[in-house]
mmCIF file of C-alpha atoms and ligand atoms in Angstrom:
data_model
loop_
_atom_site.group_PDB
_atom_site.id
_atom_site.type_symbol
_atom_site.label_atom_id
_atom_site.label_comp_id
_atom_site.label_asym_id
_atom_site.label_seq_id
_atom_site.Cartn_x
_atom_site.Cartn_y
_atom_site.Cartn_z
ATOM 1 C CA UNK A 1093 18.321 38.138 6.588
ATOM 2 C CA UNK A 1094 16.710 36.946 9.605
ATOM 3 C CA UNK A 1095 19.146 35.424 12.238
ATOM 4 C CA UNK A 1096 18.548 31.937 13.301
ATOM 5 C CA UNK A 1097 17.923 31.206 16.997
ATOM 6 C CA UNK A 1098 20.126 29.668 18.715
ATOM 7 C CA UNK A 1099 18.992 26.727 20.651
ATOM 8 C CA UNK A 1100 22.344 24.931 21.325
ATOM 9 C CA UNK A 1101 22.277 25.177 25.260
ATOM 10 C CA UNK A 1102 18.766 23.693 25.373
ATOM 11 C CA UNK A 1103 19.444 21.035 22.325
ATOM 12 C CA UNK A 1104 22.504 19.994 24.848
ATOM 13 C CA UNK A 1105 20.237 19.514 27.694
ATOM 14 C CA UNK A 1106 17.658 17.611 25.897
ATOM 15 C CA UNK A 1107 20.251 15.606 24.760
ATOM 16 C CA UNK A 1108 21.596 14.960 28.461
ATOM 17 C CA UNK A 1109 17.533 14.206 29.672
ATOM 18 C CA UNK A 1110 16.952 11.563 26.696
ATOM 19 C CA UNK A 1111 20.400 9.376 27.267
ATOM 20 C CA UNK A 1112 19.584 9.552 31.211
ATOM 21 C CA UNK A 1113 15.623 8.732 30.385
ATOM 22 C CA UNK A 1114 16.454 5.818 27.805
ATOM 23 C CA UNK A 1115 13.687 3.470 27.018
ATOM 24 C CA UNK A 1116 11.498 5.518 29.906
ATOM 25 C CA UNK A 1117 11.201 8.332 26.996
ATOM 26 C CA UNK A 1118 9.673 8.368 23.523
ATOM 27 C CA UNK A 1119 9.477 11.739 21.489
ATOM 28 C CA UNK A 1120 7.553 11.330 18.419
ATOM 29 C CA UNK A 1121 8.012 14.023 15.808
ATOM 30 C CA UNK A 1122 5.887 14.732 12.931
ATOM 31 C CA UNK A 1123 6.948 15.515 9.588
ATOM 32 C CA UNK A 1124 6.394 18.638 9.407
ATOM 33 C CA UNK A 1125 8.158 19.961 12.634
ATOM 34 C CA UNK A 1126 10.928 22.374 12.752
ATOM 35 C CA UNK A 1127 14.772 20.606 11.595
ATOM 36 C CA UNK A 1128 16.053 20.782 14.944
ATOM 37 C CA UNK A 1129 13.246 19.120 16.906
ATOM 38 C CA UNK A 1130 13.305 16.692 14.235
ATOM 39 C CA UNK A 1131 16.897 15.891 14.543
ATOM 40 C CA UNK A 1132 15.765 14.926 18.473
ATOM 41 C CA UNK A 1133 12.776 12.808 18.143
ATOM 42 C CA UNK A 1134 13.037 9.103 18.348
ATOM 43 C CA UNK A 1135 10.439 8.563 15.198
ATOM 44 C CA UNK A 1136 9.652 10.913 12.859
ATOM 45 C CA UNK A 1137 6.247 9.894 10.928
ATOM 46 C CA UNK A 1138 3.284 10.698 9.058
ATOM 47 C CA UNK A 1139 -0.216 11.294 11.442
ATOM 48 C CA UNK A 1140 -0.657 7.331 11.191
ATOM 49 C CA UNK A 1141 3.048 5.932 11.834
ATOM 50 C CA UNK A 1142 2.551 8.309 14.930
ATOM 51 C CA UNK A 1143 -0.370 6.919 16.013
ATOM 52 C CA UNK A 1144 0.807 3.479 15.310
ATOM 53 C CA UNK A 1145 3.756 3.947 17.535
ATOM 54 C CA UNK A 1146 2.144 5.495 20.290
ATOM 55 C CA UNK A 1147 -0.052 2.519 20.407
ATOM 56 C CA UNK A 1148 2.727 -0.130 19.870
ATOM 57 C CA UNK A 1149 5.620 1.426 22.536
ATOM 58 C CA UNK A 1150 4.974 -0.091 25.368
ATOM 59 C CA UNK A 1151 8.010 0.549 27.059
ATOM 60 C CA UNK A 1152 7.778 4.343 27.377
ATOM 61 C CA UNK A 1153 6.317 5.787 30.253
ATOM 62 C CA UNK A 1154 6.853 9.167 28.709
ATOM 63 C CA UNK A 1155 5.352 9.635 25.157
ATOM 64 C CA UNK A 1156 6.337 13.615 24.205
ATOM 65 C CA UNK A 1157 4.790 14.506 21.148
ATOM 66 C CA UNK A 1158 6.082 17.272 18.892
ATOM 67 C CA UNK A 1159 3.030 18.052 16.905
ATOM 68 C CA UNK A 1160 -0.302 19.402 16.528
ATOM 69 C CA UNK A 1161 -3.167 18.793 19.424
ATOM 70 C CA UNK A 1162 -5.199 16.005 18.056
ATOM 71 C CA UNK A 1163 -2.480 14.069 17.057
ATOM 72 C CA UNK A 1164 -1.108 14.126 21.108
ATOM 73 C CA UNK A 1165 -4.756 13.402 21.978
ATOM 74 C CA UNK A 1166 -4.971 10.240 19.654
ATOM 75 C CA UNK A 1167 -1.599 8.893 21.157
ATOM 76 C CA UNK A 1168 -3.121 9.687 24.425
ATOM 77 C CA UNK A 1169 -5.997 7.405 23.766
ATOM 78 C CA UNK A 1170 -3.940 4.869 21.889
ATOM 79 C CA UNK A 1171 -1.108 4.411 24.792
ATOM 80 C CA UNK A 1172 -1.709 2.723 28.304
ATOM 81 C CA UNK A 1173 -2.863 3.967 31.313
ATOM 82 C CA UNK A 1174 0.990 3.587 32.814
ATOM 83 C CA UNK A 1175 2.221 6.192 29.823
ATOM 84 C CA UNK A 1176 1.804 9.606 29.877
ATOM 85 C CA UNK A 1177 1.591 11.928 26.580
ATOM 86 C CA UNK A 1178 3.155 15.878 26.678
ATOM 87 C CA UNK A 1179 2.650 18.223 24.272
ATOM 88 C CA UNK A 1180 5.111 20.813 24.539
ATOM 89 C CA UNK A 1181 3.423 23.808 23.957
ATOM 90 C CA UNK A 1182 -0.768 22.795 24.046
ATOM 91 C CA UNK A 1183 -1.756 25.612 21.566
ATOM 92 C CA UNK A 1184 -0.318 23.844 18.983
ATOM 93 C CA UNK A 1185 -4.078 23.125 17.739
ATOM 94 C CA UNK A 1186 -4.967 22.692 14.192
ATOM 95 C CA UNK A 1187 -7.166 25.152 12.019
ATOM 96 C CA UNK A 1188 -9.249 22.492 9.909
ATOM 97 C CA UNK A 1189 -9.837 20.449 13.566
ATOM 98 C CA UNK A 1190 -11.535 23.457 14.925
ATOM 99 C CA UNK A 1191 -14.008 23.710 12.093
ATOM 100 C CA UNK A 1192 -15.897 20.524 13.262
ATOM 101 C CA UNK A 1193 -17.206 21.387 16.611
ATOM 102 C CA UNK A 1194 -18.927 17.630 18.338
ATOM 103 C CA UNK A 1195 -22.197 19.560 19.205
ATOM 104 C CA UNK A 1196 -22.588 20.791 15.465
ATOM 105 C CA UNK A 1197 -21.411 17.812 13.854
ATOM 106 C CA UNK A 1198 -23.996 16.152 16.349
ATOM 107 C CA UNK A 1199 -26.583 18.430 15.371
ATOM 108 C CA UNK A 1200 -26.371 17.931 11.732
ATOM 109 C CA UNK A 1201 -26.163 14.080 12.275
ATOM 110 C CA UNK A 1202 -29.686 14.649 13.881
ATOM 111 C CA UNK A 1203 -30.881 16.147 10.823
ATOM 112 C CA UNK A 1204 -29.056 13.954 7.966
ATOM 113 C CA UNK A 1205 -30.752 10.903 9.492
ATOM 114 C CA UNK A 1206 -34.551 12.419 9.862
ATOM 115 C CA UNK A 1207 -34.228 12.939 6.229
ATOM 116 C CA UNK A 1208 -32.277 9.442 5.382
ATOM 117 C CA UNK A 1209 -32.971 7.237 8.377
ATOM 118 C CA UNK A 1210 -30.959 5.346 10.853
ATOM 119 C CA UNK A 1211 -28.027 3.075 9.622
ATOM 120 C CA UNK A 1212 -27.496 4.677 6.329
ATOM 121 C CA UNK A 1213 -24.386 6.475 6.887
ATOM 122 C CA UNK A 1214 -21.212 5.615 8.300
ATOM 123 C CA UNK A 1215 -19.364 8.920 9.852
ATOM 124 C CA UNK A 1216 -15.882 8.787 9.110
ATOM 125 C CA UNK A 1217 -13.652 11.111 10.862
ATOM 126 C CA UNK A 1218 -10.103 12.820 9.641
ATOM 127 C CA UNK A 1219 -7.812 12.376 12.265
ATOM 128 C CA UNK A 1220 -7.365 16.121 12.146
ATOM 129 C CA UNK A 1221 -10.407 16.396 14.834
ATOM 130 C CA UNK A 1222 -11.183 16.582 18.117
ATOM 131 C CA UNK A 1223 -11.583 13.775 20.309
ATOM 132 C CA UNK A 1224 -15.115 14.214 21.013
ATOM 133 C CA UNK A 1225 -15.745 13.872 17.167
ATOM 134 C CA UNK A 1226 -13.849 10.706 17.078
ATOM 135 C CA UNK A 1227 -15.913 9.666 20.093
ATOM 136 C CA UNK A 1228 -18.784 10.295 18.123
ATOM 137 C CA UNK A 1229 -17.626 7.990 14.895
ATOM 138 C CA UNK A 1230 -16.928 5.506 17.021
ATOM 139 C CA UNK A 1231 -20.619 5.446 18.596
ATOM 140 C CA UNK A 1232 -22.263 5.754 15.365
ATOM 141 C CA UNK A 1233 -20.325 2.455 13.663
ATOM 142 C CA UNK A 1234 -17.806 4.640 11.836
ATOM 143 C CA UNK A 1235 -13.854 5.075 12.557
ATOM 144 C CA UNK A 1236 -10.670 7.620 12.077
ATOM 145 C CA UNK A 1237 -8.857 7.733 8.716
ATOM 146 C CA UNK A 1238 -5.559 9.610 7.547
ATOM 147 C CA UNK A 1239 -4.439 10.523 4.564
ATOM 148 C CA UNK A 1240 -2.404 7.132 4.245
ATOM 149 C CA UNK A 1241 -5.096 5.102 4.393
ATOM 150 C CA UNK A 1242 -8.609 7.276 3.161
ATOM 151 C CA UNK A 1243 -9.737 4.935 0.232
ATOM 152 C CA UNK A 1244 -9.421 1.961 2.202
ATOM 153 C CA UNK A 1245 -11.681 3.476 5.253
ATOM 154 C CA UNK A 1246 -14.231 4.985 2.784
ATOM 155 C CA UNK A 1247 -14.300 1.510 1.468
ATOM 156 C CA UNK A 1248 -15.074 -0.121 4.651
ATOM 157 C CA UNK A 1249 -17.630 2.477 5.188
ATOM 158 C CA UNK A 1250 -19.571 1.897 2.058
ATOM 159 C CA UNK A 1251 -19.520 -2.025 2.537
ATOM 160 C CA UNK A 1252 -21.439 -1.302 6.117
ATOM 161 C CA UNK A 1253 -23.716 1.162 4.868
ATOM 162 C CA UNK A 1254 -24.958 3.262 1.638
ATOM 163 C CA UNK A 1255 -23.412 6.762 2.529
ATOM 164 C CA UNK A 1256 -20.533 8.073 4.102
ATOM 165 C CA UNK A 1257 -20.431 11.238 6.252
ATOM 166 C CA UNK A 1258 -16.891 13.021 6.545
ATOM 167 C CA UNK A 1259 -14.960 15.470 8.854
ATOM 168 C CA UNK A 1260 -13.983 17.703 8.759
ATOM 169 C CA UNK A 1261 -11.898 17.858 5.559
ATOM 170 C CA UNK A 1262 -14.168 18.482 2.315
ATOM 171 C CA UNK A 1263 -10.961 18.246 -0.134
ATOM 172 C CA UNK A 1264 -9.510 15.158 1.098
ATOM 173 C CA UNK A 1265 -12.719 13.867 0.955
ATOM 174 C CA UNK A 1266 -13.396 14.662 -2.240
ATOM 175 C CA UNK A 1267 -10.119 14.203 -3.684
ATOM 176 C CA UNK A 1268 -10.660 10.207 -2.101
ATOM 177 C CA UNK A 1269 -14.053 10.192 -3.423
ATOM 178 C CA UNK A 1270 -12.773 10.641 -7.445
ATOM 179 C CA UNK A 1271 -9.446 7.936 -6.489
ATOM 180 C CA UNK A 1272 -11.991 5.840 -5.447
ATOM 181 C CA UNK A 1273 -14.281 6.256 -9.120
ATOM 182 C CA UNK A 1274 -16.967 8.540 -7.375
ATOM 183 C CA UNK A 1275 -18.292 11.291 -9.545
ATOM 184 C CA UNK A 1276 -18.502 14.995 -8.594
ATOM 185 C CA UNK A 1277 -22.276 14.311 -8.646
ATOM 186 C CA UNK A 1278 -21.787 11.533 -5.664
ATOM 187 C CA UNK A 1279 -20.683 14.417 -3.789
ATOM 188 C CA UNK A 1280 -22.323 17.080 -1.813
ATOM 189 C CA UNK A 1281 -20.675 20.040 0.898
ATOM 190 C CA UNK A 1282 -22.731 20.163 3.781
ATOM 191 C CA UNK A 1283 -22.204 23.711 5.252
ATOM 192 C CA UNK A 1284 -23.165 23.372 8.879
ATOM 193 C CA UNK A 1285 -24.333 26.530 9.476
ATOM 194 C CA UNK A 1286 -27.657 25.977 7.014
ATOM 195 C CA UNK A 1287 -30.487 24.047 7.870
ATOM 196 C CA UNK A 1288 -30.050 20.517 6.146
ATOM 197 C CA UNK A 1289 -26.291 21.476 5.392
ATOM 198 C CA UNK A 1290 -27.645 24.220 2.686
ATOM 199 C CA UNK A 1291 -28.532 21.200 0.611
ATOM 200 C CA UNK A 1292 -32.153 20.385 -0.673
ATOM 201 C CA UNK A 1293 -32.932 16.302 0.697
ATOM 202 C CA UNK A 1294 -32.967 14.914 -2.822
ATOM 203 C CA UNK A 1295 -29.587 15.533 -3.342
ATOM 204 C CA UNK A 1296 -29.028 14.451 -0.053
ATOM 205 C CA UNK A 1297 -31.096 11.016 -0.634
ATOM 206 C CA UNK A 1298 -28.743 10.907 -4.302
ATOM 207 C CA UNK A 1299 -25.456 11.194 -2.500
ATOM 208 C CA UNK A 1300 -23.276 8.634 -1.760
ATOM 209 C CA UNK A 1301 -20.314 10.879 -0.199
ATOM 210 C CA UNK A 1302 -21.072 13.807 2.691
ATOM 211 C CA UNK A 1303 -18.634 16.470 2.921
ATOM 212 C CA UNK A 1304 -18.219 18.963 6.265
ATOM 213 C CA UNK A 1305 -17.591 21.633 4.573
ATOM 214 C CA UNK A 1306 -14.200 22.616 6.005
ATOM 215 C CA UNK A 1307 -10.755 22.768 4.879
ATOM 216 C CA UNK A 1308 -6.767 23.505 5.782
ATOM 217 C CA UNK A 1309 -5.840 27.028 5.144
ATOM 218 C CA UNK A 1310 -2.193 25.628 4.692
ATOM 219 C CA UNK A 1311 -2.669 23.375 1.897
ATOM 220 C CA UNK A 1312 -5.504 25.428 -0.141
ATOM 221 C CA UNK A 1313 -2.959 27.967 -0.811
ATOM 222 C CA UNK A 1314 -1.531 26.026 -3.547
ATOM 223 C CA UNK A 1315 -3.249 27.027 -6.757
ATOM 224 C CA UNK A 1316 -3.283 25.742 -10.584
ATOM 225 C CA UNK A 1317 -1.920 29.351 -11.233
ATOM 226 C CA UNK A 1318 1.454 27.981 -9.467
ATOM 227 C CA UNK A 1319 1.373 24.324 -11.310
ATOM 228 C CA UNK A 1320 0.991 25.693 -14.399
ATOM 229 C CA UNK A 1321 4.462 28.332 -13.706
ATOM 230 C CA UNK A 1322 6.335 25.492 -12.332
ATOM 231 C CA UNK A 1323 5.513 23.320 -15.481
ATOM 232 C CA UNK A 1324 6.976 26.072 -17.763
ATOM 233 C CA UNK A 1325 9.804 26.304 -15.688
ATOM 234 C CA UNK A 1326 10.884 22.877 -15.285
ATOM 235 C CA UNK A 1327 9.060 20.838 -17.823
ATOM 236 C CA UNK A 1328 10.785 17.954 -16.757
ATOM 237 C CA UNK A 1329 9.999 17.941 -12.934
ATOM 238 C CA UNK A 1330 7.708 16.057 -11.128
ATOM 239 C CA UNK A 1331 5.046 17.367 -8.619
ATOM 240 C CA UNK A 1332 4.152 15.630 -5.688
ATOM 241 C CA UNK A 1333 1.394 17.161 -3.256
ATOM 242 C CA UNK A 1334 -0.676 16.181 -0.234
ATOM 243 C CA UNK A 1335 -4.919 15.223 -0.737
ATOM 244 C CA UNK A 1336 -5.479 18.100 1.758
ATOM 245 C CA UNK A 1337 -4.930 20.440 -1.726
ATOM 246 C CA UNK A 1338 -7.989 21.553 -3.747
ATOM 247 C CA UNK A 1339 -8.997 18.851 -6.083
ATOM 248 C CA UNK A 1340 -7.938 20.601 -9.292
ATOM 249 C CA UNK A 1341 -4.303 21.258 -8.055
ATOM 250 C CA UNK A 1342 -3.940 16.909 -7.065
ATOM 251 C CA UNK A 1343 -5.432 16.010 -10.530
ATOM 252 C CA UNK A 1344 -3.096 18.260 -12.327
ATOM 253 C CA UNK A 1345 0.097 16.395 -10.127
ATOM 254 C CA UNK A 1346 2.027 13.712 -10.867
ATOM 255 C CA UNK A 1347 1.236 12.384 -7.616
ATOM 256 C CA UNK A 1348 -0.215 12.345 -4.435
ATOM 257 C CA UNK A 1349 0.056 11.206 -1.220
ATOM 258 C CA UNK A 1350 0.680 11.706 2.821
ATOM 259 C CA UNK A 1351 3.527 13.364 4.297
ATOM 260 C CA UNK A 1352 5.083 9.938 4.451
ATOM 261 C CA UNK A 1353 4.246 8.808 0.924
ATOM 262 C CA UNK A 1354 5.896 12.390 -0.205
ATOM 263 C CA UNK A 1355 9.089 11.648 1.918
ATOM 264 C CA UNK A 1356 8.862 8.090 -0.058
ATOM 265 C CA UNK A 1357 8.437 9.418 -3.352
ATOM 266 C CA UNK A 1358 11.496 11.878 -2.946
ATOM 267 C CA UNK A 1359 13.968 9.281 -1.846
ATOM 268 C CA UNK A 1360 12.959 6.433 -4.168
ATOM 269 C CA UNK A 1361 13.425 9.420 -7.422
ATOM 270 C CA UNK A 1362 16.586 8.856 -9.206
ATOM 271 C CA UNK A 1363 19.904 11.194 -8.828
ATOM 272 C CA UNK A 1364 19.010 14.742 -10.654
ATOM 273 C CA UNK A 1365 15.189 14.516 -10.497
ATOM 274 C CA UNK A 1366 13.365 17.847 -9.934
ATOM 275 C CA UNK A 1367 10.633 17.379 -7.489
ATOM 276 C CA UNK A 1368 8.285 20.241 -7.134
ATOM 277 C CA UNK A 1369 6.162 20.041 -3.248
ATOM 278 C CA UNK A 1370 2.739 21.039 -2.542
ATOM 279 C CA UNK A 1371 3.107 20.826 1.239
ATOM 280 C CA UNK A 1372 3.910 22.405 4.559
ATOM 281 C CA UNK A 1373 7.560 24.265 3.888
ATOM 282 C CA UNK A 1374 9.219 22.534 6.983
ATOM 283 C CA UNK A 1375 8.976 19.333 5.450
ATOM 284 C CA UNK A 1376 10.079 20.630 1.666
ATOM 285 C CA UNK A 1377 13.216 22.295 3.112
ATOM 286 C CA UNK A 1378 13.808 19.319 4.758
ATOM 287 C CA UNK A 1379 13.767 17.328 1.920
ATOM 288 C CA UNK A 1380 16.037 19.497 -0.176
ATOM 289 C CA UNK A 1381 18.213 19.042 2.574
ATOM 290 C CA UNK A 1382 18.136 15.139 2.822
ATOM 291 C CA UNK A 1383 18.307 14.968 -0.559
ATOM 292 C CA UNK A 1384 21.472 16.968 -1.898
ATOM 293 C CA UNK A 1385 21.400 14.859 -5.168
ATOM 294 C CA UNK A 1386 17.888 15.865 -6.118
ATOM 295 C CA UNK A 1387 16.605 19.481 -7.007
ATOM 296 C CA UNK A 1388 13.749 19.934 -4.286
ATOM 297 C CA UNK A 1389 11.338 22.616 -4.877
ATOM 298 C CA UNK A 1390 8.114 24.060 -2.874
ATOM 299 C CA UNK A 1391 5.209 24.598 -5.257
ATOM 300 C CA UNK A 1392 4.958 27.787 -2.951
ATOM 301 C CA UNK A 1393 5.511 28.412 0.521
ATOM 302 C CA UNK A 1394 3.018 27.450 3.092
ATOM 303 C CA UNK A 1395 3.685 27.765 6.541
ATOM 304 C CA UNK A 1396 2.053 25.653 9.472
ATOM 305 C CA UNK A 1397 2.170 28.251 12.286
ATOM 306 C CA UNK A 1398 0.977 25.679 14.787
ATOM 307 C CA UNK A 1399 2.823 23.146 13.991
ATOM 308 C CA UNK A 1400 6.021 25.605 14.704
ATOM 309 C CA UNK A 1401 4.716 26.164 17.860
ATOM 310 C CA UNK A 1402 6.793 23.205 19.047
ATOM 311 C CA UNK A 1403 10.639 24.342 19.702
ATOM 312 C CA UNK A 1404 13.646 23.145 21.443
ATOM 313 C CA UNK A 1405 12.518 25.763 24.329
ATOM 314 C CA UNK A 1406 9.141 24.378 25.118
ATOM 315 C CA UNK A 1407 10.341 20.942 24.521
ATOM 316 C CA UNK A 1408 13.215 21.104 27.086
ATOM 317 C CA UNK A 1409 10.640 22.315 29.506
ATOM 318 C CA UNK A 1410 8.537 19.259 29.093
ATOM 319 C CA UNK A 1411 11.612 17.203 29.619
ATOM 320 C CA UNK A 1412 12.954 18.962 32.898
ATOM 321 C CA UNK A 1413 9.461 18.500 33.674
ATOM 322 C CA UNK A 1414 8.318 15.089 32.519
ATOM 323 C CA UNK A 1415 5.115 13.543 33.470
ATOM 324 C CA UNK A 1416 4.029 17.028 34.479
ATOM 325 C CA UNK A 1417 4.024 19.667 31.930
ATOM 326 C CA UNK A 1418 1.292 20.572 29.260
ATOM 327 C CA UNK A 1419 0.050 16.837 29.527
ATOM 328 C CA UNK A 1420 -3.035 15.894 27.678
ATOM 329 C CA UNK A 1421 -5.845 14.299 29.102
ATOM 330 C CA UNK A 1422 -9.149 13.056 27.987
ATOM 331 C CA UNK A 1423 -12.146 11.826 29.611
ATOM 332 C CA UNK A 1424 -12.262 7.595 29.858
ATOM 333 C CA UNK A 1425 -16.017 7.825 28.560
ATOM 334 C CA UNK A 1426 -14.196 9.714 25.022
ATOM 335 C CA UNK A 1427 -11.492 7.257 25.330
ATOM 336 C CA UNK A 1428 -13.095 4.464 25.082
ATOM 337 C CA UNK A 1429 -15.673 5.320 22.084
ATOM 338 C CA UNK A 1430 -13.005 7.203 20.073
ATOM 339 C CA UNK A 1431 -10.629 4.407 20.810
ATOM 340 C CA UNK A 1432 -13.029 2.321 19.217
ATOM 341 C CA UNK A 1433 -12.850 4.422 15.939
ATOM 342 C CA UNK A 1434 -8.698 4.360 16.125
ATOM 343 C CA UNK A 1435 -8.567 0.633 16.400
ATOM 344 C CA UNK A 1436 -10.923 0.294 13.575
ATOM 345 C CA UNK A 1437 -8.372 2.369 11.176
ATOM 346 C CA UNK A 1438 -5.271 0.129 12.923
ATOM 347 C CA UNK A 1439 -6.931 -2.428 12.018
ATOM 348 C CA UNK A 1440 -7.773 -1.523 8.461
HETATM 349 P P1 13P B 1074 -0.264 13.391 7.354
HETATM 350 O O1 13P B 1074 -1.260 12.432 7.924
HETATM 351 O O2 13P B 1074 -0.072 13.190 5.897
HETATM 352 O O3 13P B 1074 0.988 13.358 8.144
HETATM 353 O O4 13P B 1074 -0.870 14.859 7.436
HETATM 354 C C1 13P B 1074 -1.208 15.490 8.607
HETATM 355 C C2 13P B 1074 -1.546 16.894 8.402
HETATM 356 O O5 13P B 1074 -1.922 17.579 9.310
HETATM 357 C C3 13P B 1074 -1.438 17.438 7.065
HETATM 358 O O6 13P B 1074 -1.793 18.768 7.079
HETATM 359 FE FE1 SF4 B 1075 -3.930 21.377 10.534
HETATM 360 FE FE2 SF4 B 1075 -3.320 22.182 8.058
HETATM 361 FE FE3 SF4 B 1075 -1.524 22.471 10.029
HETATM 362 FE FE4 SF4 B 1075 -2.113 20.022 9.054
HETATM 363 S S1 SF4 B 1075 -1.128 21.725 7.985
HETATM 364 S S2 SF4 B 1075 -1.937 20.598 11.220
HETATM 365 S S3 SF4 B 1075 -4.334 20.275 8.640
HETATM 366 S S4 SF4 B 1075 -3.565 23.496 9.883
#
């Protein structure tokens, strides 16, 4: 068996940093980080409770965020100009944000509207994107969702304008599009790298949802193949996974939901529930964990290597050198458009 890492010495010097910090210091920690760096955050959250914090502490001059890259960048644009926001190690990127690069998506915006015309579509943008891209929905009368709160954005999108244009997830996208009564026919995958998205312009004119055609490659591992084996091993349990999953796998679950509406769903279930997970395995293990009264299950493992990235190592180092290390920066002219776009979904 692999031997754990040890990381009491640095866990005991984080521990000595935060009490001599105090209110000066804020380390938000997403769900699916590692147990320990979990255990030393001050609020643990799904990618909106994050941002929603990051905008609300005002006391903090140090926000250190143990997470992905675009989620430090949103807090970054969400905070005040006295705070400053670390991420401990800056790799920690995110696969499906990289498939929606700002000059493509800007590109294809060019040639969506030549074929539909201007103020037709409202471009909504998954907070798993770049700045720039969230800069970009907040120029063109759109705004940032999450996974909490898709349906209700999409809504306010639609009421604005005929279409909606997403990034840069196609499955949560689509998996909104049916909650919300869409049909698969509303629905078209624009593939950036064909000319009109690799779609002809009467489908285009027909559609009422745009999809970039891009995905997570930690969530489309689950399968139907591993429903259906759970379901004939535990009849009885429930399965709870996140919208990034392929349509077919969230229709066949009992539920689904954000990282925090899965944390929800496990604690409100009654003593000696089996709850099968279709998400990252940090977060499962966690659960099973938090929950000794409850038979937690993954649906199948699925790592997020970037989201490991974070550790007590490279978090220590941002403490010992706070205000300084790995801090994330964005331009004010991005900051202020894609702010726009965040305080549209806040205020949702
Ligand atoms: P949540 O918004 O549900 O926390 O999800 C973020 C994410 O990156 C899921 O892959
Ligand atoms: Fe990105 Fe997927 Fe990791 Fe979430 S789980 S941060 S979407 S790669």
């Amino acid at each position: 068996m692999k031997k754990q890492a040890d990381y009491s010495r640095e866990i005991a010097e984080i521990q000595r940093i935060k009490s001599q910090l105090g209110e000066k210091l804020l380390i938000l920690t997403h769900h699916y980080q590692r147990r320990e760096i979990v255990a030393l955050g001050d609020y643990r959250g799904d990618s909106f409770g994050l941002s929603q914090r990051a905008a609300a502490d005002a006391k903090a001059r140090h926000i250190v965020f143990c997470g992905v890259h675009f989620m430090a960048e949103s807090a970054e644009i969400l905070s005040g100009p006295h705070q400053t926001v670390q991420l401990p190690d800056k790799e920690a990127g995110c696969w499906m944000a990289d498939m929606a690069d700002s000059y493509v998506v800007e590109r294809s915006w060019q040639e969506a509207t030549k074929v539909l015309g201007e103020n037709v579509i409202t471009p909504i943008v998954y907070m798993n994107a770049d700045a720039s891209i969230k800069a970009f929905c907040g120029r063109h009368g759109g705004l940032v969702c999450t996974s909490s709160n898709a349906p209700a954005a999409f809504a306010w999108g639609l009421e604005r304008r005929e279409k909606v244009f997403f990034f840069p997830d196609q499955h949560l996208g689509r998996n909104t599009g049916h909650q919300m009564g869409f049909s698969p026919e509303d629905m078209i995958v624009w593939d950036p790298s064909k000319p009109l998205g690799g779609v002809s312009a009467e489908s285009l004119k027909r559609a009422r949802i745009l999809l970039w055609d891009g995905y997570c490659l930690v969530h489309t591992r689950f399968q139907v193949a591993h429903i259906e084996a759970m379901r004939e091993r535990y009849p009885d349990a429930k399965i709870v996974v996140h919208p990034e999953c392929l349509r077919e796998v969230v229709q066949m679950a009992d539920a689904a939901g954000s990282t925090d509406f899965i944390v929800k769903y496990v604690r409100k279930a009654s003593p000696g529930a089996t709850i099968i997970i279709g998400t990252e395995i940090n977060l499962v293990k966690r659960l099973g964990a938090e929950n000794p009264d409850k038979n937690i299950l993954t649906l199948h493992d699925s790592l997020c290597p970037n989201m490991y990235k974070i550790n007590p190592q490279n978090l220590l180092l941002s403490l010992r050198h706070i205000g300084k290390k790995n801090v994330i920066h964005v331009s004010e002219s991005i900051k202020k458009e894609a702010g726009v776009a965040l305080e549209r979904m806040l205020a949702l």
